[in-house]
Coordinates of C-alpha atoms in Angstrom, one line a residue:
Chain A
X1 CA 62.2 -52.6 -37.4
X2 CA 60.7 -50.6 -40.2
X3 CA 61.8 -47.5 -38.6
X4 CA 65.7 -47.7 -38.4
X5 CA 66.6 -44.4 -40.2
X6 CA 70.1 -45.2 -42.1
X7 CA 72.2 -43.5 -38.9
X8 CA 75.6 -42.1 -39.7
X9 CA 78.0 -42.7 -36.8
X10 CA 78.8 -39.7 -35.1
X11 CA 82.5 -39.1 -35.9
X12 CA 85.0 -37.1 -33.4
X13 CA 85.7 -33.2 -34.1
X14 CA 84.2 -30.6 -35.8
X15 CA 81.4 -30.9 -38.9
X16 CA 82.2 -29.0 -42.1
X17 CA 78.9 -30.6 -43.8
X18 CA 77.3 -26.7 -43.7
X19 CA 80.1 -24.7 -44.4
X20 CA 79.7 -24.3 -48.2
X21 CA 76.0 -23.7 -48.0
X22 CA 76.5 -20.9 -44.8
X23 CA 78.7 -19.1 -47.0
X24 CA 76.4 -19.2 -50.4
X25 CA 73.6 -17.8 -48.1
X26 CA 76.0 -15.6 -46.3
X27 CA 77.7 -13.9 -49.3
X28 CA 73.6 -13.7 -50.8
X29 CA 72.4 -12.0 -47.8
X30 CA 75.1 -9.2 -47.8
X31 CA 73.8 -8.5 -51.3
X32 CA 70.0 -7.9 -50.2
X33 CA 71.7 -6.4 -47.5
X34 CA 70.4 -8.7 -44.6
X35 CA 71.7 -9.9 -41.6
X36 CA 72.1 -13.1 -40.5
X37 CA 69.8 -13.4 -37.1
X38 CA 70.7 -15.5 -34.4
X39 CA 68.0 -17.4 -32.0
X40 CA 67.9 -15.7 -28.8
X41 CA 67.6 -18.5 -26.0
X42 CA 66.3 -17.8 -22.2
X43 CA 68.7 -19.7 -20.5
X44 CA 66.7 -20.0 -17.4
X45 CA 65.8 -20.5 -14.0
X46 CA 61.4 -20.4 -13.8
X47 CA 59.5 -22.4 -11.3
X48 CA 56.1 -22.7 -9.6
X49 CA 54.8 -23.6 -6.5
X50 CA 51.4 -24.2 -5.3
X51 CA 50.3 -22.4 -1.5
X52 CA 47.5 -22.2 0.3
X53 CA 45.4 -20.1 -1.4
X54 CA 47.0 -20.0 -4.9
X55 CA 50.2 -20.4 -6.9
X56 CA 53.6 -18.6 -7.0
X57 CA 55.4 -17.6 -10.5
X58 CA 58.8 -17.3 -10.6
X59 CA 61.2 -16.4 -13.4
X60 CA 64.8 -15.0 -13.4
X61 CA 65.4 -11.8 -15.9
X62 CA 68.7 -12.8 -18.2
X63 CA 68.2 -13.7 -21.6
X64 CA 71.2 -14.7 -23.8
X65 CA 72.7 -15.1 -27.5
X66 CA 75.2 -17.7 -26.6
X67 CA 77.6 -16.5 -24.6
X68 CA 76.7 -13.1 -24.5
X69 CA 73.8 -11.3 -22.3
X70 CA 71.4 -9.7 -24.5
X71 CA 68.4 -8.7 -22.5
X72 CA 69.4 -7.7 -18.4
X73 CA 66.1 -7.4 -17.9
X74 CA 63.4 -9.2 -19.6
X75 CA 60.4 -10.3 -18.7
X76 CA 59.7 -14.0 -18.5
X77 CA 56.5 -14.0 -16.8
X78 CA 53.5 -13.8 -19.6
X79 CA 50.1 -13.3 -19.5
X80 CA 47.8 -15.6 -20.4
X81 CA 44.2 -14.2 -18.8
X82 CA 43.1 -12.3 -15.7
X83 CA 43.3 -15.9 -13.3
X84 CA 46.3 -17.1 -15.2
X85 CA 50.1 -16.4 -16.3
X86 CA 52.9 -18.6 -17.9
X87 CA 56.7 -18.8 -17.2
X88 CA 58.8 -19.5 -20.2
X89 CA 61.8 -21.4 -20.8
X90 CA 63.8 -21.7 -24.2
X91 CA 63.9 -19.6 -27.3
X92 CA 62.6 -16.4 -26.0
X93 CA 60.7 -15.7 -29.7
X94 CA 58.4 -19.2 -29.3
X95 CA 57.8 -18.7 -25.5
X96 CA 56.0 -15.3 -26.3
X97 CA 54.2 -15.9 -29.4
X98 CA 52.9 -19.2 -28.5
X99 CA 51.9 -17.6 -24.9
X100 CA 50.8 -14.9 -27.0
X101 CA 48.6 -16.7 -29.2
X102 CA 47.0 -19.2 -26.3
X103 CA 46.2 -16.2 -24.8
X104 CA 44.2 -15.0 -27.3
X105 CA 42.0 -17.9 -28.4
X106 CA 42.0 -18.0 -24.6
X107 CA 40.3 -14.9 -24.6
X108 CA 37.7 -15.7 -27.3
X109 CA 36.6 -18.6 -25.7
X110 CA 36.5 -17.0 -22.3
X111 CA 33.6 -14.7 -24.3
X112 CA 32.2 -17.6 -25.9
X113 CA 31.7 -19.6 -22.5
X114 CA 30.9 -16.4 -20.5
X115 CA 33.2 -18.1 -17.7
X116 CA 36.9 -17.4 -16.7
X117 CA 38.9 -19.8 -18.2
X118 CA 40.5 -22.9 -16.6
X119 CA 43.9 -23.3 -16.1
X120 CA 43.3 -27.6 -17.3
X121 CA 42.1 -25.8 -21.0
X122 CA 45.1 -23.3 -21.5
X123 CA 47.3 -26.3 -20.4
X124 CA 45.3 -28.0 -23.3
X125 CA 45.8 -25.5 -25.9
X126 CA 49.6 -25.1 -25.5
X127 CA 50.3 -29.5 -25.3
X128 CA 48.3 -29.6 -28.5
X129 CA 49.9 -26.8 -30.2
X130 CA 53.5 -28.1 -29.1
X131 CA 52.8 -31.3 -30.2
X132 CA 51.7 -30.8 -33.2
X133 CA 55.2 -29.1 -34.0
X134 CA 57.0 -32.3 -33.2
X135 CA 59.5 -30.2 -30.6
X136 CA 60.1 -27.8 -33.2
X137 CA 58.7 -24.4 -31.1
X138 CA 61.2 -24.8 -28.0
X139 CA 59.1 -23.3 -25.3
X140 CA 59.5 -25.4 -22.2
X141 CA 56.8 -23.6 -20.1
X142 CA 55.5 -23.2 -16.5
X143 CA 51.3 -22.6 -16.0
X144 CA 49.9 -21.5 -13.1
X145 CA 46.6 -20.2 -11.8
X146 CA 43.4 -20.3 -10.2
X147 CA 39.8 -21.2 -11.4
X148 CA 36.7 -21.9 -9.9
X149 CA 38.0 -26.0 -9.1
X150 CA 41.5 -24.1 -6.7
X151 CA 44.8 -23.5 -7.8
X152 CA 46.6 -25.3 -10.3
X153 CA 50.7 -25.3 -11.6
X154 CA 51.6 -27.6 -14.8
X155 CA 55.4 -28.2 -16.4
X156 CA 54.9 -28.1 -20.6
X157 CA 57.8 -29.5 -22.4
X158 CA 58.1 -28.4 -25.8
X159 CA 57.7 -32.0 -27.8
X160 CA 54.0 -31.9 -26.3
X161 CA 53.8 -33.3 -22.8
X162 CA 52.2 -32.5 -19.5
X163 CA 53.1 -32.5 -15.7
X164 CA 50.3 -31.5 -13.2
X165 CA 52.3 -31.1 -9.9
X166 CA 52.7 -29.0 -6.5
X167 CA 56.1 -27.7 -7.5
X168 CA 57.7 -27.4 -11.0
X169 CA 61.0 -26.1 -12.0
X170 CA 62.2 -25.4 -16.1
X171 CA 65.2 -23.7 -17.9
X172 CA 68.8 -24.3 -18.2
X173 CA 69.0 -23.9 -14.1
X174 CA 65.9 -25.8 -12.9
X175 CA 68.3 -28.5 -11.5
X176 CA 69.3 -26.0 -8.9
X177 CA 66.0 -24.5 -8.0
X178 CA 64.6 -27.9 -8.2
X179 CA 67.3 -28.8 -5.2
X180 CA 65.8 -25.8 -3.2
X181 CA 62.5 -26.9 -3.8
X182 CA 62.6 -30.9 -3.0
X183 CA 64.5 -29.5 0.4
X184 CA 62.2 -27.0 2.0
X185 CA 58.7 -27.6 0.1
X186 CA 55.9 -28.2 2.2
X187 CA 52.3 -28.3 1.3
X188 CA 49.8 -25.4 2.2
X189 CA 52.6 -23.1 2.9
X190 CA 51.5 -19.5 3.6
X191 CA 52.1 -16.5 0.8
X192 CA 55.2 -15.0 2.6
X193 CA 56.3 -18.7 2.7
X194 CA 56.2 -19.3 -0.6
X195 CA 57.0 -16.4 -2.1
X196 CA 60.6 -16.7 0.2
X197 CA 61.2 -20.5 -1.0
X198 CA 60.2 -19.6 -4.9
X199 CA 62.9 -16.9 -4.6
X200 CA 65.3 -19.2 -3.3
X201 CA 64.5 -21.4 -5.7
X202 CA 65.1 -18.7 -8.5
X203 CA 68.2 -17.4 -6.5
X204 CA 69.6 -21.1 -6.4
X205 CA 69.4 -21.5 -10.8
X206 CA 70.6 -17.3 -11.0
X207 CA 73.5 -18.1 -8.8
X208 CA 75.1 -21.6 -9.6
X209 CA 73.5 -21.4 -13.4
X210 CA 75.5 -19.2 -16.1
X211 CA 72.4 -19.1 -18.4
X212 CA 70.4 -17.4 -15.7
X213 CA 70.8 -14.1 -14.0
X214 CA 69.9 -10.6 -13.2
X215 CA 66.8 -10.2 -11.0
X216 CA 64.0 -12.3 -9.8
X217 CA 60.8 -11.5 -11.1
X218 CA 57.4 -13.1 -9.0
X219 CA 53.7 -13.3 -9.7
X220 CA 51.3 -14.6 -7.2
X221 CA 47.9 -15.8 -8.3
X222 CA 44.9 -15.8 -5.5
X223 CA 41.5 -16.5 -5.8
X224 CA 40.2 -12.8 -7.8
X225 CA 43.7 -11.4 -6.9
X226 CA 47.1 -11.0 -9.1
X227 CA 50.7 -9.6 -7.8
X228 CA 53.0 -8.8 -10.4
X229 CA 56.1 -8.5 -8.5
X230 CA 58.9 -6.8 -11.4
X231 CA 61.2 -6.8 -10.0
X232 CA 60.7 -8.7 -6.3
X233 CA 64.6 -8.8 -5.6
X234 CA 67.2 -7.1 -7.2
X235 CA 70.2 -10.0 -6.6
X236 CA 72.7 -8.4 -9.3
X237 CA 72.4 -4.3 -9.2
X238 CA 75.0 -2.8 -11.5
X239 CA 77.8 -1.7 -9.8
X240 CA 77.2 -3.7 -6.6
X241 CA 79.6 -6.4 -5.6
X242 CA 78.0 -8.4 -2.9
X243 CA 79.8 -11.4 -0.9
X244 CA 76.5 -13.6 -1.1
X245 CA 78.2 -15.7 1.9
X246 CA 78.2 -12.4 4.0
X247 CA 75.8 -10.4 2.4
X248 CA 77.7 -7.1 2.7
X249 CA 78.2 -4.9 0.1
X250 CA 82.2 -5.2 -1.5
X251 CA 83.3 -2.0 -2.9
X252 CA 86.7 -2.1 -2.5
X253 CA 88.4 0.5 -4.4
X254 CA 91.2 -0.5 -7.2
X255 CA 92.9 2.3 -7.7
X256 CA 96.6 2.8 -6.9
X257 CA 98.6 6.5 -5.6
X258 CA 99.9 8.2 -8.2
X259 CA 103.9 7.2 -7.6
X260 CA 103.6 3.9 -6.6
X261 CA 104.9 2.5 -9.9
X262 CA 108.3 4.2 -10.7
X263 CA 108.4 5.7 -13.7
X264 CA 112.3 5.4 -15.6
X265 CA 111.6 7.2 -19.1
X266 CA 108.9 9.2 -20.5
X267 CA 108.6 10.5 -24.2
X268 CA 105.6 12.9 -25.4
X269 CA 105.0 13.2 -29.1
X270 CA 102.2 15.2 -29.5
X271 CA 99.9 14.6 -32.8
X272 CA 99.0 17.2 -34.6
X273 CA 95.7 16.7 -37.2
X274 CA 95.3 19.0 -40.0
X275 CA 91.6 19.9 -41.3
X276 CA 91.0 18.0 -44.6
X277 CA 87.7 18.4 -45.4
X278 CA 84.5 19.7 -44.4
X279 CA 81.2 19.4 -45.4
X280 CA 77.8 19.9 -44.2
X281 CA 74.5 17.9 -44.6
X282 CA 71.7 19.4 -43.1
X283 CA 68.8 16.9 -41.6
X284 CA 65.2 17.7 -43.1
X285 CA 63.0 18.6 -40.4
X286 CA 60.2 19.5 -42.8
Chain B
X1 CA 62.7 -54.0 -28.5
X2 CA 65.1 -52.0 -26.4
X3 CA 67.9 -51.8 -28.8
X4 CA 64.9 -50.5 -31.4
X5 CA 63.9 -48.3 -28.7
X6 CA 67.3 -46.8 -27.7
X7 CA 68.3 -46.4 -31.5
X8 CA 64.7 -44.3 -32.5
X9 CA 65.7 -42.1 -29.2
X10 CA 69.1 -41.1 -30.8
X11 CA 67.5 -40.5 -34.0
X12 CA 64.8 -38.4 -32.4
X13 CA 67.8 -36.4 -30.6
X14 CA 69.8 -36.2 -33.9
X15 CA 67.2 -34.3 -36.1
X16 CA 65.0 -32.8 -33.2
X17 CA 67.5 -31.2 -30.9
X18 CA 68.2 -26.8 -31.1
X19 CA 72.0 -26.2 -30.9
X20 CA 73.0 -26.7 -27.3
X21 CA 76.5 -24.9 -26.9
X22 CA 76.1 -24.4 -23.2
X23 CA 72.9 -26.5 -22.3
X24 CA 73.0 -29.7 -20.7
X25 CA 71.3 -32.4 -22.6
X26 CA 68.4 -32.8 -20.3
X27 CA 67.2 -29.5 -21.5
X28 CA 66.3 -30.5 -25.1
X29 CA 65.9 -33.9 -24.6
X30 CA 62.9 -35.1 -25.2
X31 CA 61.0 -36.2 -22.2
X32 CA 60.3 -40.1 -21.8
X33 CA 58.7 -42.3 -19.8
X34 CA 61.3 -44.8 -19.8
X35 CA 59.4 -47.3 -17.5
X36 CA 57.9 -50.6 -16.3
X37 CA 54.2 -51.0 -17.2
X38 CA 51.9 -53.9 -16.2
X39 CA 48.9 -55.6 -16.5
X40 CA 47.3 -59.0 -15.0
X41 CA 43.9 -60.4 -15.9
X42 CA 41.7 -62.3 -13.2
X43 CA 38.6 -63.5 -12.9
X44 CA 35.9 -60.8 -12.8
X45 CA 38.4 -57.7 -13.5
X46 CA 42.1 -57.1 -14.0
X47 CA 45.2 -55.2 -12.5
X48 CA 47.5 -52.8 -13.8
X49 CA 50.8 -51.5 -12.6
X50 CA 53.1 -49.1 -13.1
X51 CA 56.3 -47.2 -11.8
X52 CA 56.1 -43.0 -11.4
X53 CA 59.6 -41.9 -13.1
X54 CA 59.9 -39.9 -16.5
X55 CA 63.2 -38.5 -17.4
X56 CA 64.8 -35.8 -19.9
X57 CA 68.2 -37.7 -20.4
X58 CA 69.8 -38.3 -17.3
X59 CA 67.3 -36.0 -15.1
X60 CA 64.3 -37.3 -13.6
X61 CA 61.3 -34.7 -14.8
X62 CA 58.7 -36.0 -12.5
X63 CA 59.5 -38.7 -10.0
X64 CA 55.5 -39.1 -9.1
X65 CA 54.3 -39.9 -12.4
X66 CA 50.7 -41.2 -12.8
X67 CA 51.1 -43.2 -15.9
X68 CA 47.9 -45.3 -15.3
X69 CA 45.6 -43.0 -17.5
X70 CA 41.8 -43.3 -17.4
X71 CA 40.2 -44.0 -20.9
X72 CA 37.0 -44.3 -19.9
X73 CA 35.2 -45.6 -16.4
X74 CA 36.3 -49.1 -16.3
X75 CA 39.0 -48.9 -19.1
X76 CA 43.0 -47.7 -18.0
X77 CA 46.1 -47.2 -20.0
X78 CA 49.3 -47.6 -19.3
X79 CA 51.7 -45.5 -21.3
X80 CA 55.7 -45.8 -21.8
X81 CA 57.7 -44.8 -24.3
X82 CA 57.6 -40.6 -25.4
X83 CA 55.6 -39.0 -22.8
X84 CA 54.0 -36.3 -25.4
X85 CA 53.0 -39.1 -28.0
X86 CA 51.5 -41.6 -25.3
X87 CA 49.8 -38.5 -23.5
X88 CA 48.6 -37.0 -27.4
X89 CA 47.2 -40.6 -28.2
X90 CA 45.4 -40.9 -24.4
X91 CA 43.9 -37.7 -25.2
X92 CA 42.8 -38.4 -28.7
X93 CA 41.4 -42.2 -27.6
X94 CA 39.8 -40.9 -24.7
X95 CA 37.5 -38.7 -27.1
X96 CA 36.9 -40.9 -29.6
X97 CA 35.6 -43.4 -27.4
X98 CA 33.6 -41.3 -25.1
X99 CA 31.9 -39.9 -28.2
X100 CA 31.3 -43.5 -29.4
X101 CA 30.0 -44.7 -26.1
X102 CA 27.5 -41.9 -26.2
X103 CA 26.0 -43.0 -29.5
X104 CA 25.9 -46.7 -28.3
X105 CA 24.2 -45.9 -25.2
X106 CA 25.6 -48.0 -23.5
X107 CA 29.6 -48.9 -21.8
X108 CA 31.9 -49.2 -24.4
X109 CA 34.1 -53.0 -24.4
X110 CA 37.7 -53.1 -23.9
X111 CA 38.2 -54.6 -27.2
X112 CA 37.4 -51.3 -28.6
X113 CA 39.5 -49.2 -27.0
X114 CA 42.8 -51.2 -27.9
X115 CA 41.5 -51.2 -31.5
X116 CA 41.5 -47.4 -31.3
X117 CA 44.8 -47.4 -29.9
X118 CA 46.1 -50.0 -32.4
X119 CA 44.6 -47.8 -35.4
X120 CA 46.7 -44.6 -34.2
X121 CA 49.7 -46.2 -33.4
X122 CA 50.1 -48.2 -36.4
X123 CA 49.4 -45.4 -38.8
X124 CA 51.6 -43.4 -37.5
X125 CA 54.1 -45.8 -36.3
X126 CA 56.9 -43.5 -38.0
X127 CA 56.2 -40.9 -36.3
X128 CA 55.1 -42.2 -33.1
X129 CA 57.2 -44.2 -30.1
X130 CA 54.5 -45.3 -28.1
X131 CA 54.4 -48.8 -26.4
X132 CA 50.6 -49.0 -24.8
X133 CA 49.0 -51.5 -22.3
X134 CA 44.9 -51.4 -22.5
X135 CA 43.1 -53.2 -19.8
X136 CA 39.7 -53.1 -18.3
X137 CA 36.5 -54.4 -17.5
X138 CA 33.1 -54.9 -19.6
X139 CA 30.4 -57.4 -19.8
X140 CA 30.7 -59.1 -22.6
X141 CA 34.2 -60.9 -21.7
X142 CA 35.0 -59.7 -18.2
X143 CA 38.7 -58.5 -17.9
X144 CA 40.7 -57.8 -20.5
X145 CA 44.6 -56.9 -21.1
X146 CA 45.5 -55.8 -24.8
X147 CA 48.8 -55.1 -25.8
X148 CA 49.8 -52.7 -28.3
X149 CA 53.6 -52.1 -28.4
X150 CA 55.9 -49.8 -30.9
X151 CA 55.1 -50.8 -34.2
X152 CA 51.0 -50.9 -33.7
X153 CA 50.6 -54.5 -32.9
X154 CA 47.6 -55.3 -30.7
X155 CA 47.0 -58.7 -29.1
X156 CA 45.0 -60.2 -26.3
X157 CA 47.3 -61.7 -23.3
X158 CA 46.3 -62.5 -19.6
X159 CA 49.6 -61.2 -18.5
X160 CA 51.4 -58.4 -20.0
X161 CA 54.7 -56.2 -19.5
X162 CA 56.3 -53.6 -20.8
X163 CA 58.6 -50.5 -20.8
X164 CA 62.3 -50.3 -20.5
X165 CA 62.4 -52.1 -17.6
X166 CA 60.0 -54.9 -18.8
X167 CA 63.3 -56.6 -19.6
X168 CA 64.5 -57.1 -16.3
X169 CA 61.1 -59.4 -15.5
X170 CA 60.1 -61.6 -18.7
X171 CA 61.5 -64.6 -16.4
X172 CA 59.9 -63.9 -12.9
X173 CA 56.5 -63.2 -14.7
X174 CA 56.5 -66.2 -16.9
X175 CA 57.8 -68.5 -14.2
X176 CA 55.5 -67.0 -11.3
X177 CA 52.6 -66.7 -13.2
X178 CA 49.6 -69.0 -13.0
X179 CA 46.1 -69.0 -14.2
X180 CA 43.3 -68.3 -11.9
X181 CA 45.1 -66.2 -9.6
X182 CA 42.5 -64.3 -7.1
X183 CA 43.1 -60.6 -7.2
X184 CA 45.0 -60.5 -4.1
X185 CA 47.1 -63.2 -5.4
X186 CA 47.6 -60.5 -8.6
X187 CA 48.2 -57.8 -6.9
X188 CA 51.2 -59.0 -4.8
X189 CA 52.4 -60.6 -8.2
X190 CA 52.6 -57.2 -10.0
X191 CA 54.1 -55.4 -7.2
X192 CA 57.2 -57.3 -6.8
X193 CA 57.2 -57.9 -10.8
X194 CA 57.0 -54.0 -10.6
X195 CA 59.8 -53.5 -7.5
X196 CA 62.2 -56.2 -9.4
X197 CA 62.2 -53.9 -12.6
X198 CA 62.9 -50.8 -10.5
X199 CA 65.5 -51.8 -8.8
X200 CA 67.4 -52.9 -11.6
X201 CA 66.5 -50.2 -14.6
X202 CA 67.6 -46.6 -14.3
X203 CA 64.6 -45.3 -16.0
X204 CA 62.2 -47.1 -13.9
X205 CA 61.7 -46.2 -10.2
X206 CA 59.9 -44.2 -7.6
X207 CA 56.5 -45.4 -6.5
X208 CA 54.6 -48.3 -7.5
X209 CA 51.1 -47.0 -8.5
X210 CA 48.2 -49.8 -9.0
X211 CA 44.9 -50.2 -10.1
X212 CA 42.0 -53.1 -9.9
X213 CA 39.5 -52.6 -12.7
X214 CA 36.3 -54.7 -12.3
X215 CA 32.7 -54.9 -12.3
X216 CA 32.5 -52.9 -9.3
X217 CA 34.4 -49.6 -10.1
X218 CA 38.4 -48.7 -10.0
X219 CA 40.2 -48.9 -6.7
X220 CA 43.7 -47.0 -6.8
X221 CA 46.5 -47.6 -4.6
X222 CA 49.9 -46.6 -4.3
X223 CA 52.9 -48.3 -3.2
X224 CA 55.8 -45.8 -1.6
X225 CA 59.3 -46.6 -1.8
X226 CA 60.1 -47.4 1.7
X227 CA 57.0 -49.8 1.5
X228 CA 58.0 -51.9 -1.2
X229 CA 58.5 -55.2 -1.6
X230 CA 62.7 -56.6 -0.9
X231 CA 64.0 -59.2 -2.1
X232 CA 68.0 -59.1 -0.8
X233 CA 69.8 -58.1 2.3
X234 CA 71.4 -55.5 0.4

């Protein structure tokens, strides 16, 4: 076949092909006096369900820079038009400028039409964009809304291709949610129904899912109506320990009475610091 | 064809995947309908078959997959292979074909449609991993099932399998197939061709969707797992 690339076997251990060329651009950048940026993924949990009378968003609020949290609280629910909002999955900066930029060619052919946009034409616009960058803009997204033909929820993947179905799940903890959903999903659920299994769902991926945590945000899409729910459920308040089993609060306190570790010697050396030098620089508020 | 198959997917994964320190592989995989696809002619129309499962790696993305995709009113795809290239080239087909059916004025013939198929996929057959069944209905020749696999070939045959799971079946199709089969006959024939495949490839599975194409119109059934076709006690 024509296409066999010339594959080099993947050898054991670590790869050292970059290292030269990391620390060229490395040593340059300090000169211009640049960082080096690191992609910010959403490790996730999102999903969507489709109820009764409309669909239910759901995304969880933890974005991270590897293994480090480095937004508590963001927002993973985007807009996209009045009748329509997107979850998204992936590297945080693609999610939000492509659901930015949809949502603004959206917009101008809302006003060209003179109708409110269909959910099938925004799912459209994003597959075609994605596609055309090969998998290159990693925004695995979730689309939900309603339009004048009823409610409608798709899965994007980020190389280009489409899912239309009742219930969708994305992100680094969509397995889990995914188990929640294929266990309690039932179609033509009622809102309070729905809104309970899609938090569930977003508990399942924030609980038994490192890259997702924090809060659970939800947005419910009727026919003329839209609930932005920021946040719907606090799961992880600062400071709270909570035994999810027994849902009771934990605060046990770790502090032990002064004594109850004997002390044997104690030596005090006080430091003393002598004024070197001062100077002042005054800030012009001009 | 598989081993070309399995060998473009690792070189897709090689160049196209974002660094995954924590991430399971599923989450940048790219999504594939690894599959069994199928398509019968028979006198006055033809039937077409496929399983519902497309998976990222090891998870299974959508376990009710329609992969029988409307072209135009009597002419169907079936698509295996990447899911966002088949679906891309569906989409792109299915305009270029409605557009020229609106300057003929008139139904446009199946022979057509593969060509347009065949054009796109052996253009781009770098880029692309598509492996695409046309059938359908017209007047001039009755049914018809093209076959355009990876690579861009395109050729006429009255039976026609593919997929990942194709491979499982060459030998019940070639020795259970006969010409002038009614479209019962046809019908059962690709739904335990299609139950076989599933129940030995991973990447195939679910339901068994079908279609009849003929003079008359599209009928669409589905096949659900319990309802399937057995063929041992176990």
């Amino acid at each position: 076949m024509a296409t066999a690339s010339v594959l080099q076997a993947r050898s054991a251990g670590f790869s050292f092909e970059n290292c030269k060329r990391n620390a060229l651009v490395e040593a340059n950048a300090t000169d211009l006096g640049l960082r080096v940026p690191t992609a910010r993924k959403t490790g996730t949990t999102i999903c969507g369900v489709v109820y009764k009378d409309g669909v239910v968003l759901g995304a969880d609020t933890r974005a991270t820079e590897g293994m480090i949290v480095a937004d508590k609280n963001c927002s993973k629910i985007h807009y996209i038009s009045p009748n329509i909002y997107c979850c998204g999955a992936g590297t945080a900066a693609d999610t939000e400028m492509t659901t930015q930029i949809i949502s603004s060619n959206l917009e101008l052919h809302s006003l060209s039409t003179g109708r409110l946009p269909r959910v099938a034409t925004a799912n459209r616009m994003l597959k075609q964009m994605l596609f055309r960058y090969q998998g290159y803009i990693g925004a695995a997204l979730v689309l939900g809304g309603v339009d004048c033909n009823g409610p409608h929820l798709y899965s994007i993947y980020p190389h280009g291709s489409t899912d239309k179905l009742p219930y969708v799940t994305m992100g680094s903890g969509s397995l889990a949610a995914m188990a929640v959903f294929e266990d309690r999903y039932m179609p033509d659920m009622e809102e309070e129904d729905a809104k309970r299994l899609v938090r569930d769902a977003i508990a399942g991926g924030i609980f038994n899912d490192l890259g997702s945590g924090s809060n659970i945000d939800l947005c419910v899409i009727s026919k003329g109506k839209v609930d932005y729910l920021r946040p719907h459920d606090e799961a992880n308040k600062k400071g709270v320990r909570v035994n999810e089993l027994d849902a009771r609060p934990q605060a046990g306190s770790y502090k032990y009475k002064c004594g109850t570790t004997g002390v044997l010697t104690k030596a005090v050396t006080p430091l003393h610091t002598e004024l070197v030098e001062e100077t002042i620089q005054t800030m012009d508020t001009s | 064809m598989m081993a070309a198959a399995l060998t473009m997917g690792l070189a897709r994964q090689l160049h196209s995947s974002p660094c995954s320190d924590a991430a399971p592989d599923w989450t940048y995989r790219e999504v594939s309908t690894g599959t069994t696809i199928m398509a019968v002619e028979f006198d006055g129309g033809v039937v077409m078959g496929a399983d519902s499962r497309t998976t990222t790696g090891a998870y299974i993305a959508n376990r009710v997959t329609d992969k029988l995709t409307p072209i135009h009113e009597r002419i169907f795809c079936c698509r295996s292979g990447s899911a966002a290239d088949t679906q891309a080239i569906a989409d792109s087909v299915t305009y270029q074909l409605g557009f020229h059916s609106i300057e003929l004025d008139e139904p446009p013939q199946v022979q057509t449609a593969a060509n347009l198929f065949k054009e796109m996929c052996y253009r781009y057959r770098e880029e692309l991993m598509a492996g695409i069944i046309v059938a359908g209905w017209d007047k001039r020749r009755g049914g018809q099932v093209y076959t355009v696999p990876v690579g861009g070939m395109m050729t006429r045959q009255p039976v026609s399998v593919g997929g990942s799971g194709s491979t499982y079946i060459y030998g019940y199709v070639d020795s259970n197939y006969r010409t002038g089969m009614s479209r019962e006959e046809c019908l059962q024939f690709t739904a335990k061709a299609l139950s076989l495949a599933m129940e030995r490839d991973g990447s195939s599975g679910g339901v068994v969707r079908l279609a009849v194409i003929s003079e008359q119109g599209v009928d669409r059934q589905v096949i659900l797992g319990n309802q399937l076709p057995r063929f041992s006690a176990a």
